[in-house]
Amino acid sequence: MNWLHDHKNQLHLIFAEAKDAVRQFPSPLDQLGLTYLAKFDPTQEGSSKNYICYLLPYWMKDICKLPAESFNKLSLANIFVMLYYFIQDDIMDANKGEHASKLPLANLFHVQFLSIYRELFPSDSPFWDYYETYILEWSKSVTNERQSDYFHEDKFQIAKKASPVKNASTGALLLANQDDLIPVVTNAVEQTLVTLQMLDDWSDWEEDLVDGSYNCLIASIRKQLQLSTVDTLTPEMIKQQLYVHDFFADYGKTADSHHEHLLTLSVGMEQLFAFHDSLVQNIHRVAQEIKERRATLVSGGFYYFLSNSDRF
């Protein structure tokens, strides 16, 4: 089963349901909510693709036997979990007051996923203990990331920045009476989240360097150069490591080790593993593109001109 394409029709339905729910918000939060949702809707061109947030429930089909509606509800809930926590990230990263209008919207998203969870899990369900644990993990991780080097000291703290995503996997296992699998599935999900963050940090390193946000790639280069947290790291220094010294190839080897770890886990989540492999291959693809670009430049300016000109 393909981790994405086999679920595309269902994603259209689930995001349509999410839009219907947001349309019920009071004005102007309905339009603000629809605009915000559209930024992350995988059915729309140009949107951010946060696949693990809403596909994780469907990937749980590999090991869970549940009614289709249960997977749908967990996916819908995770859409609102995603939106809620992205707003928290926006507010923490932004200048004071810039995202103040999103605070009421965030709370409406919060109400949506809580309503779904209450329908699925009674008040005495262990789900609620996990739910609180994931909030605490998220709170600790996002609060301390600027003062810590998670990537080299405790990689799974990086995953805990997205801990609420695990509501879906843990929830599915509890509904299927397979709570014994929660530790190994959690390990697999967290390992995937770490590699996903590695890939995201490649895209965001310039912005993160400016605003001081923790970034796996920046932290790795800082360690490679034996710089302390107070030593200056410039964009030029990072580019030297990336484009001259092939640092990204080492980054890819780290991702390979993550995949090897996943394969040692005794859990049949083939779609999650396939998704993780796609992340690893994307990292290797970037490393190869960097090498090819350098080789082209070394070959000389005229060859570079020919290879990039539509006139020839």
Short mmCIF file of C-alpha atoms in Angstrom, two decimals:
data_model
loop_
_atom_site.label_atom_id
_atom_site.label_comp_id
_atom_site.label_asym_id
_atom_site.label_seq_id
_atom_site.Cartn_x
_atom_site.Cartn_y
_atom_site.Cartn_z
CA MET A 1 0.00 0.00 0.00
CA ASN A 2 1.36 3.44 -0.96
CA TRP A 3 1.68 5.73 2.06
CA LEU A 4 0.13 8.69 0.21
CA HIS A 5 -1.65 7.83 -3.03
CA ASP A 6 -3.85 5.11 -1.54
CA HIS A 7 -5.35 7.68 0.83
CA LYS A 8 -5.81 10.67 -1.49
CA ASN A 9 -9.55 10.22 -1.90
CA GLN A 10 -9.99 9.95 1.84
CA LEU A 11 -7.92 13.08 2.39
CA HIS A 12 -10.26 15.02 0.10
CA LEU A 13 -13.22 13.86 2.18
CA ILE A 14 -11.59 14.54 5.55
CA PHE A 15 -10.42 18.02 4.62
CA ALA A 16 -13.87 18.76 3.19
CA GLU A 17 -15.32 17.74 6.55
CA ALA A 18 -12.81 19.97 8.32
CA LYS A 19 -13.86 22.89 6.12
CA ASP A 20 -17.51 22.25 6.91
CA ALA A 21 -16.72 22.37 10.63
CA VAL A 22 -14.76 25.62 10.29
CA ARG A 23 -17.60 27.21 8.32
CA GLN A 24 -19.69 26.90 11.48
CA PHE A 25 -17.31 29.17 13.41
CA PRO A 26 -18.66 32.66 14.14
CA SER A 27 -17.68 35.44 11.75
CA PRO A 28 -14.96 36.51 11.04
CA LEU A 29 -13.26 33.44 12.52
CA ASP A 30 -14.91 31.23 9.90
CA GLN A 31 -13.08 32.94 7.05
CA LEU A 32 -9.88 33.30 9.04
CA GLY A 33 -10.07 29.59 9.86
CA LEU A 34 -10.66 28.57 6.25
CA THR A 35 -7.72 30.67 5.11
CA TYR A 36 -5.48 29.12 7.74
CA LEU A 37 -6.68 25.61 6.95
CA ALA A 38 -5.97 26.14 3.26
CA LYS A 39 -2.27 26.72 4.04
CA PHE A 40 -2.01 23.08 5.14
CA ASP A 41 -4.58 21.41 2.90
CA PRO A 42 -2.70 18.81 0.83
CA THR A 43 -5.45 18.85 -1.79
CA GLN A 44 -4.49 22.43 -2.73
CA GLU A 45 -1.52 23.51 -4.82
CA GLY A 46 1.24 25.30 -2.94
CA SER A 47 0.13 24.24 0.53
CA SER A 48 2.47 22.92 3.21
CA LYS A 49 2.38 19.14 3.22
CA ASN A 50 2.36 17.90 6.81
CA TYR A 51 1.46 14.38 5.83
CA ILE A 52 2.22 12.63 9.09
CA CYS A 53 -0.32 14.75 10.96
CA TYR A 54 -3.38 13.51 9.07
CA LEU A 55 -2.11 10.29 7.46
CA LEU A 56 -0.78 8.63 10.62
CA PRO A 57 -4.26 7.33 11.54
CA TYR A 58 -4.56 5.61 8.15
CA TRP A 59 -1.06 4.17 8.40
CA MET A 60 -2.22 2.52 11.63
CA LYS A 61 -4.38 0.25 9.46
CA ASP A 62 -1.24 -1.82 8.94
CA ILE A 63 -1.49 -3.06 12.52
CA CYS A 64 -4.97 -2.09 13.77
CA LYS A 65 -8.36 -3.55 12.89
CA LEU A 66 -10.88 -0.79 13.42
CA PRO A 67 -13.99 0.53 11.67
CA ALA A 68 -13.14 2.97 8.89
CA GLU A 69 -15.00 5.70 10.76
CA SER A 70 -12.56 5.46 13.69
CA PHE A 71 -9.59 6.16 11.42
CA ASN A 72 -11.52 9.02 9.81
CA LYS A 73 -12.30 10.62 13.17
CA LEU A 74 -8.71 10.30 14.36
CA SER A 75 -7.51 11.92 11.14
CA LEU A 76 -10.04 14.75 11.42
CA ALA A 77 -9.06 15.31 15.05
CA ASN A 78 -5.39 15.41 14.08
CA ILE A 79 -6.10 18.08 11.47
CA PHE A 80 -7.40 20.33 14.22
CA VAL A 81 -4.55 19.30 16.52
CA MET A 82 -2.15 20.33 13.74
CA LEU A 83 -3.85 23.69 13.23
CA TYR A 84 -4.02 24.42 16.95
CA TYR A 85 -0.34 23.75 17.58
CA PHE A 86 0.81 25.54 14.46
CA ILE A 87 -0.92 28.63 15.77
CA GLN A 88 0.94 28.18 19.06
CA ASP A 89 4.17 28.02 17.06
CA ASP A 90 3.21 31.13 15.09
CA ILE A 91 2.56 33.07 18.26
CA MET A 92 5.76 31.93 19.98
CA ASP A 93 7.87 32.75 16.91
CA ALA A 94 6.24 36.07 16.02
CA ASN A 95 6.65 39.62 17.20
CA LYS A 96 4.33 40.56 20.02
CA GLY A 97 0.78 41.05 18.85
CA GLU A 98 1.36 39.96 15.26
CA HIS A 99 -0.83 36.87 15.58
CA ALA A 100 -3.14 38.01 18.36
CA SER A 101 -6.18 37.59 16.11
CA LYS A 102 -5.42 33.87 15.84
CA LEU A 103 -5.84 33.18 19.55
CA PRO A 104 -9.63 32.85 19.42
CA LEU A 105 -9.31 30.72 16.30
CA ALA A 106 -6.85 28.40 18.04
CA ASN A 107 -9.33 27.79 20.81
CA LEU A 108 -12.06 26.88 18.32
CA PHE A 109 -9.69 24.35 16.74
CA HIS A 110 -9.07 23.05 20.26
CA VAL A 111 -12.79 22.58 20.84
CA GLN A 112 -13.09 20.62 17.58
CA PHE A 113 -10.53 17.95 18.35
CA LEU A 114 -11.60 17.67 21.98
CA SER A 115 -15.16 17.03 20.84
CA ILE A 116 -13.98 14.19 18.59
CA TYR A 117 -11.83 12.67 21.31
CA ARG A 118 -14.69 12.79 23.83
CA GLU A 119 -16.83 10.91 21.36
CA LEU A 120 -14.19 8.22 20.92
CA PHE A 121 -12.82 7.89 24.45
CA PRO A 122 -14.81 7.84 27.73
CA SER A 123 -13.55 9.94 30.63
CA ASP A 124 -11.90 6.95 32.31
CA SER A 125 -9.99 5.90 29.19
CA PRO A 126 -6.18 5.83 29.52
CA PHE A 127 -6.19 7.93 26.35
CA TRP A 128 -6.56 11.04 28.49
CA ASP A 129 -3.40 10.24 30.47
CA TYR A 130 -1.48 9.94 27.21
CA TYR A 131 -3.13 13.12 25.96
CA GLU A 132 -1.84 15.04 28.99
CA THR A 133 1.60 13.42 28.68
CA TYR A 134 1.91 14.59 25.08
CA ILE A 135 0.98 18.15 26.05
CA LEU A 136 3.64 18.11 28.77
CA GLU A 137 6.22 16.70 26.35
CA TRP A 138 5.41 19.41 23.82
CA SER A 139 5.59 22.15 26.46
CA LYS A 140 8.96 21.02 27.77
CA SER A 141 10.47 20.55 24.33
CA VAL A 142 9.48 23.90 22.82
CA THR A 143 10.43 25.76 26.00
CA ASN A 144 13.94 24.37 26.31
CA GLU A 145 15.05 23.92 22.70
CA ARG A 146 16.98 27.20 22.50
CA GLN A 147 19.04 26.26 25.57
CA SER A 148 19.75 22.67 24.52
CA ASP A 149 21.36 20.74 21.69
CA TYR A 150 18.63 18.16 21.23
CA PHE A 151 20.06 16.69 18.04
CA HIS A 152 23.24 15.58 19.79
CA GLU A 153 22.06 15.20 23.38
CA ASP A 154 18.58 13.69 23.09
CA LYS A 155 17.18 13.44 19.54
CA PHE A 156 13.76 12.32 20.65
CA GLN A 157 13.24 15.70 22.32
CA ILE A 158 13.03 17.00 18.75
CA ALA A 159 10.16 14.61 18.09
CA LYS A 160 8.41 15.76 21.25
CA LYS A 161 7.93 19.18 19.64
CA ALA A 162 5.22 17.32 17.70
CA SER A 163 4.10 14.99 20.51
CA PRO A 164 0.36 15.70 20.06
CA VAL A 165 0.59 13.95 16.68
CA LYS A 166 0.83 10.73 18.69
CA ASN A 167 -2.78 11.16 19.83
CA ALA A 168 -3.64 9.41 16.55
CA SER A 169 -1.39 6.36 16.87
CA THR A 170 -1.99 5.86 20.57
CA GLY A 171 -5.70 6.47 20.16
CA ALA A 172 -5.97 3.88 17.39
CA LEU A 173 -4.12 1.28 19.46
CA LEU A 174 -6.35 1.88 22.47
CA LEU A 175 -9.50 1.58 20.37
CA ALA A 176 -8.17 -1.70 18.94
CA ASN A 177 -7.25 -3.00 22.42
CA GLN A 178 -3.59 -3.15 21.38
CA ASP A 179 -2.14 -0.87 24.05
CA ASP A 180 0.82 -3.26 24.42
CA LEU A 181 2.11 -1.85 21.11
CA ILE A 182 2.09 1.76 22.26
CA PRO A 183 5.80 1.87 23.29
CA VAL A 184 7.17 0.45 20.02
CA VAL A 185 4.78 2.45 17.84
CA THR A 186 5.67 5.60 19.76
CA ASN A 187 9.35 4.86 19.14
CA ALA A 188 8.70 4.46 15.40
CA VAL A 189 6.64 7.65 15.15
CA GLU A 190 9.18 9.68 17.11
CA GLN A 191 12.07 8.42 15.00
CA THR A 192 10.16 9.47 11.89
CA LEU A 193 9.45 12.90 13.36
CA VAL A 194 13.17 13.44 14.01
CA THR A 195 14.09 12.72 10.39
CA LEU A 196 11.22 14.87 9.17
CA GLN A 197 12.57 17.74 11.27
CA MET A 198 16.02 17.19 9.77
CA LEU A 199 14.59 17.69 6.30
CA ASP A 200 12.53 20.71 7.34
CA ASP A 201 15.61 22.27 8.94
CA TRP A 202 17.48 22.07 5.64
CA SER A 203 14.76 24.22 4.09
CA ASP A 204 14.65 26.64 7.02
CA TRP A 205 18.28 27.02 8.08
CA GLU A 206 18.78 30.57 6.79
CA GLU A 207 15.65 31.85 8.51
CA ASP A 208 16.45 29.92 11.69
CA LEU A 209 19.98 31.30 11.76
CA VAL A 210 18.60 34.84 11.71
CA ASP A 211 15.97 34.39 14.40
CA GLY A 212 17.96 31.98 16.58
CA SER A 213 15.57 29.05 16.38
CA TYR A 214 17.02 25.62 17.05
CA ASN A 215 17.90 23.84 13.83
CA CYS A 216 19.34 20.32 13.46
CA LEU A 217 21.49 21.23 10.46
CA ILE A 218 22.90 24.34 12.11
CA ALA A 219 23.56 22.44 15.33
CA SER A 220 25.38 19.72 13.37
CA ILE A 221 27.60 22.21 11.54
CA ARG A 222 28.31 24.06 14.77
CA LYS A 223 29.45 20.78 16.31
CA GLN A 224 31.52 19.92 13.23
CA LEU A 225 33.33 23.26 13.53
CA GLN A 226 33.68 22.81 17.31
CA LEU A 227 31.93 26.09 18.00
CA SER A 228 30.42 26.89 21.36
CA THR A 229 26.91 28.30 21.65
CA VAL A 230 28.36 31.82 21.96
CA ASP A 231 30.67 31.54 18.94
CA THR A 232 29.46 33.25 15.77
CA LEU A 233 28.30 31.04 12.93
CA THR A 234 27.77 32.93 9.69
CA PRO A 235 25.79 31.96 6.57
CA GLU A 236 29.08 31.85 4.68
CA MET A 237 30.51 29.32 7.13
CA ILE A 238 27.44 27.11 6.73
CA LYS A 239 27.55 27.34 2.93
CA GLN A 240 31.24 26.43 3.00
CA GLN A 241 30.39 23.23 4.87
CA LEU A 242 27.41 22.43 2.65
CA TYR A 243 28.74 23.27 -0.79
CA VAL A 244 32.48 22.73 -0.45
CA HIS A 245 32.94 20.09 2.24
CA ASP A 246 29.89 17.90 1.46
CA PHE A 247 28.51 18.14 4.97
CA PHE A 248 25.06 17.20 3.73
CA ALA A 249 26.35 13.75 2.82
CA ASP A 250 27.10 13.16 6.51
CA TYR A 251 23.64 14.48 7.32
CA GLY A 252 22.30 11.76 5.02
CA LYS A 253 24.29 9.08 6.85
CA THR A 254 22.59 10.14 10.07
CA ALA A 255 19.20 9.75 8.38
CA ASP A 256 20.29 6.29 7.17
CA SER A 257 21.01 5.29 10.77
CA HIS A 258 17.50 6.38 11.71
CA HIS A 259 16.03 4.12 9.06
CA GLU A 260 18.17 1.22 10.19
CA HIS A 261 16.80 1.75 13.69
CA LEU A 262 13.24 1.69 12.38
CA LEU A 263 13.84 -1.60 10.61
CA THR A 264 14.91 -3.20 13.90
CA LEU A 265 11.53 -2.46 15.48
CA SER A 266 9.11 -5.37 15.57
CA VAL A 267 6.10 -3.49 14.27
CA GLY A 268 4.50 -3.91 10.84
CA MET A 269 3.93 -0.25 10.01
CA GLU A 270 4.98 -0.53 6.39
CA GLN A 271 3.45 2.77 5.30
CA LEU A 272 5.16 4.71 8.07
CA PHE A 273 8.46 3.06 7.16
CA ALA A 274 7.89 3.89 3.48
CA PHE A 275 7.20 7.51 4.39
CA HIS A 276 10.41 7.60 6.43
CA ASP A 277 12.35 6.11 3.54
CA SER A 278 11.03 8.88 1.29
CA LEU A 279 12.40 11.44 3.77
CA VAL A 280 15.81 9.74 3.78
CA GLN A 281 15.87 9.60 -0.03
CA ASN A 282 14.99 13.30 -0.20
CA ILE A 283 17.98 14.09 2.01
CA HIS A 284 20.24 12.00 -0.23
CA ARG A 285 18.75 13.71 -3.29
CA VAL A 286 19.71 17.10 -1.92
CA ALA A 287 23.25 15.88 -1.21
CA GLN A 288 23.55 14.59 -4.77
CA GLU A 289 22.19 17.83 -6.24
CA ILE A 290 24.78 19.79 -4.27
CA LYS A 291 27.57 17.61 -5.68
CA GLU A 292 26.27 17.90 -9.23
CA ARG A 293 25.91 21.66 -8.98
CA ARG A 294 29.49 21.99 -7.72
CA ALA A 295 30.78 19.75 -10.49
CA THR A 296 28.99 21.89 -13.06
CA LEU A 297 30.53 25.07 -11.66
CA VAL A 298 34.00 23.50 -11.59
CA SER A 299 33.63 22.56 -15.26
CA GLY A 300 33.66 26.22 -16.15
CA GLY A 301 31.39 29.17 -16.66
CA PHE A 302 30.68 28.47 -20.33
CA TYR A 303 29.55 24.88 -19.63
CA TYR A 304 27.40 26.18 -16.78
CA PHE A 305 25.86 28.73 -19.13
CA LEU A 306 25.09 26.05 -21.73
CA SER A 307 23.54 23.68 -19.20
CA ASN A 308 21.21 26.39 -17.86
CA SER A 309 20.25 28.16 -21.06
CA ASP A 310 16.99 27.58 -22.91
CA ARG A 311 18.55 28.98 -26.07
CA PHE A 312 20.55 25.88 -26.94
#
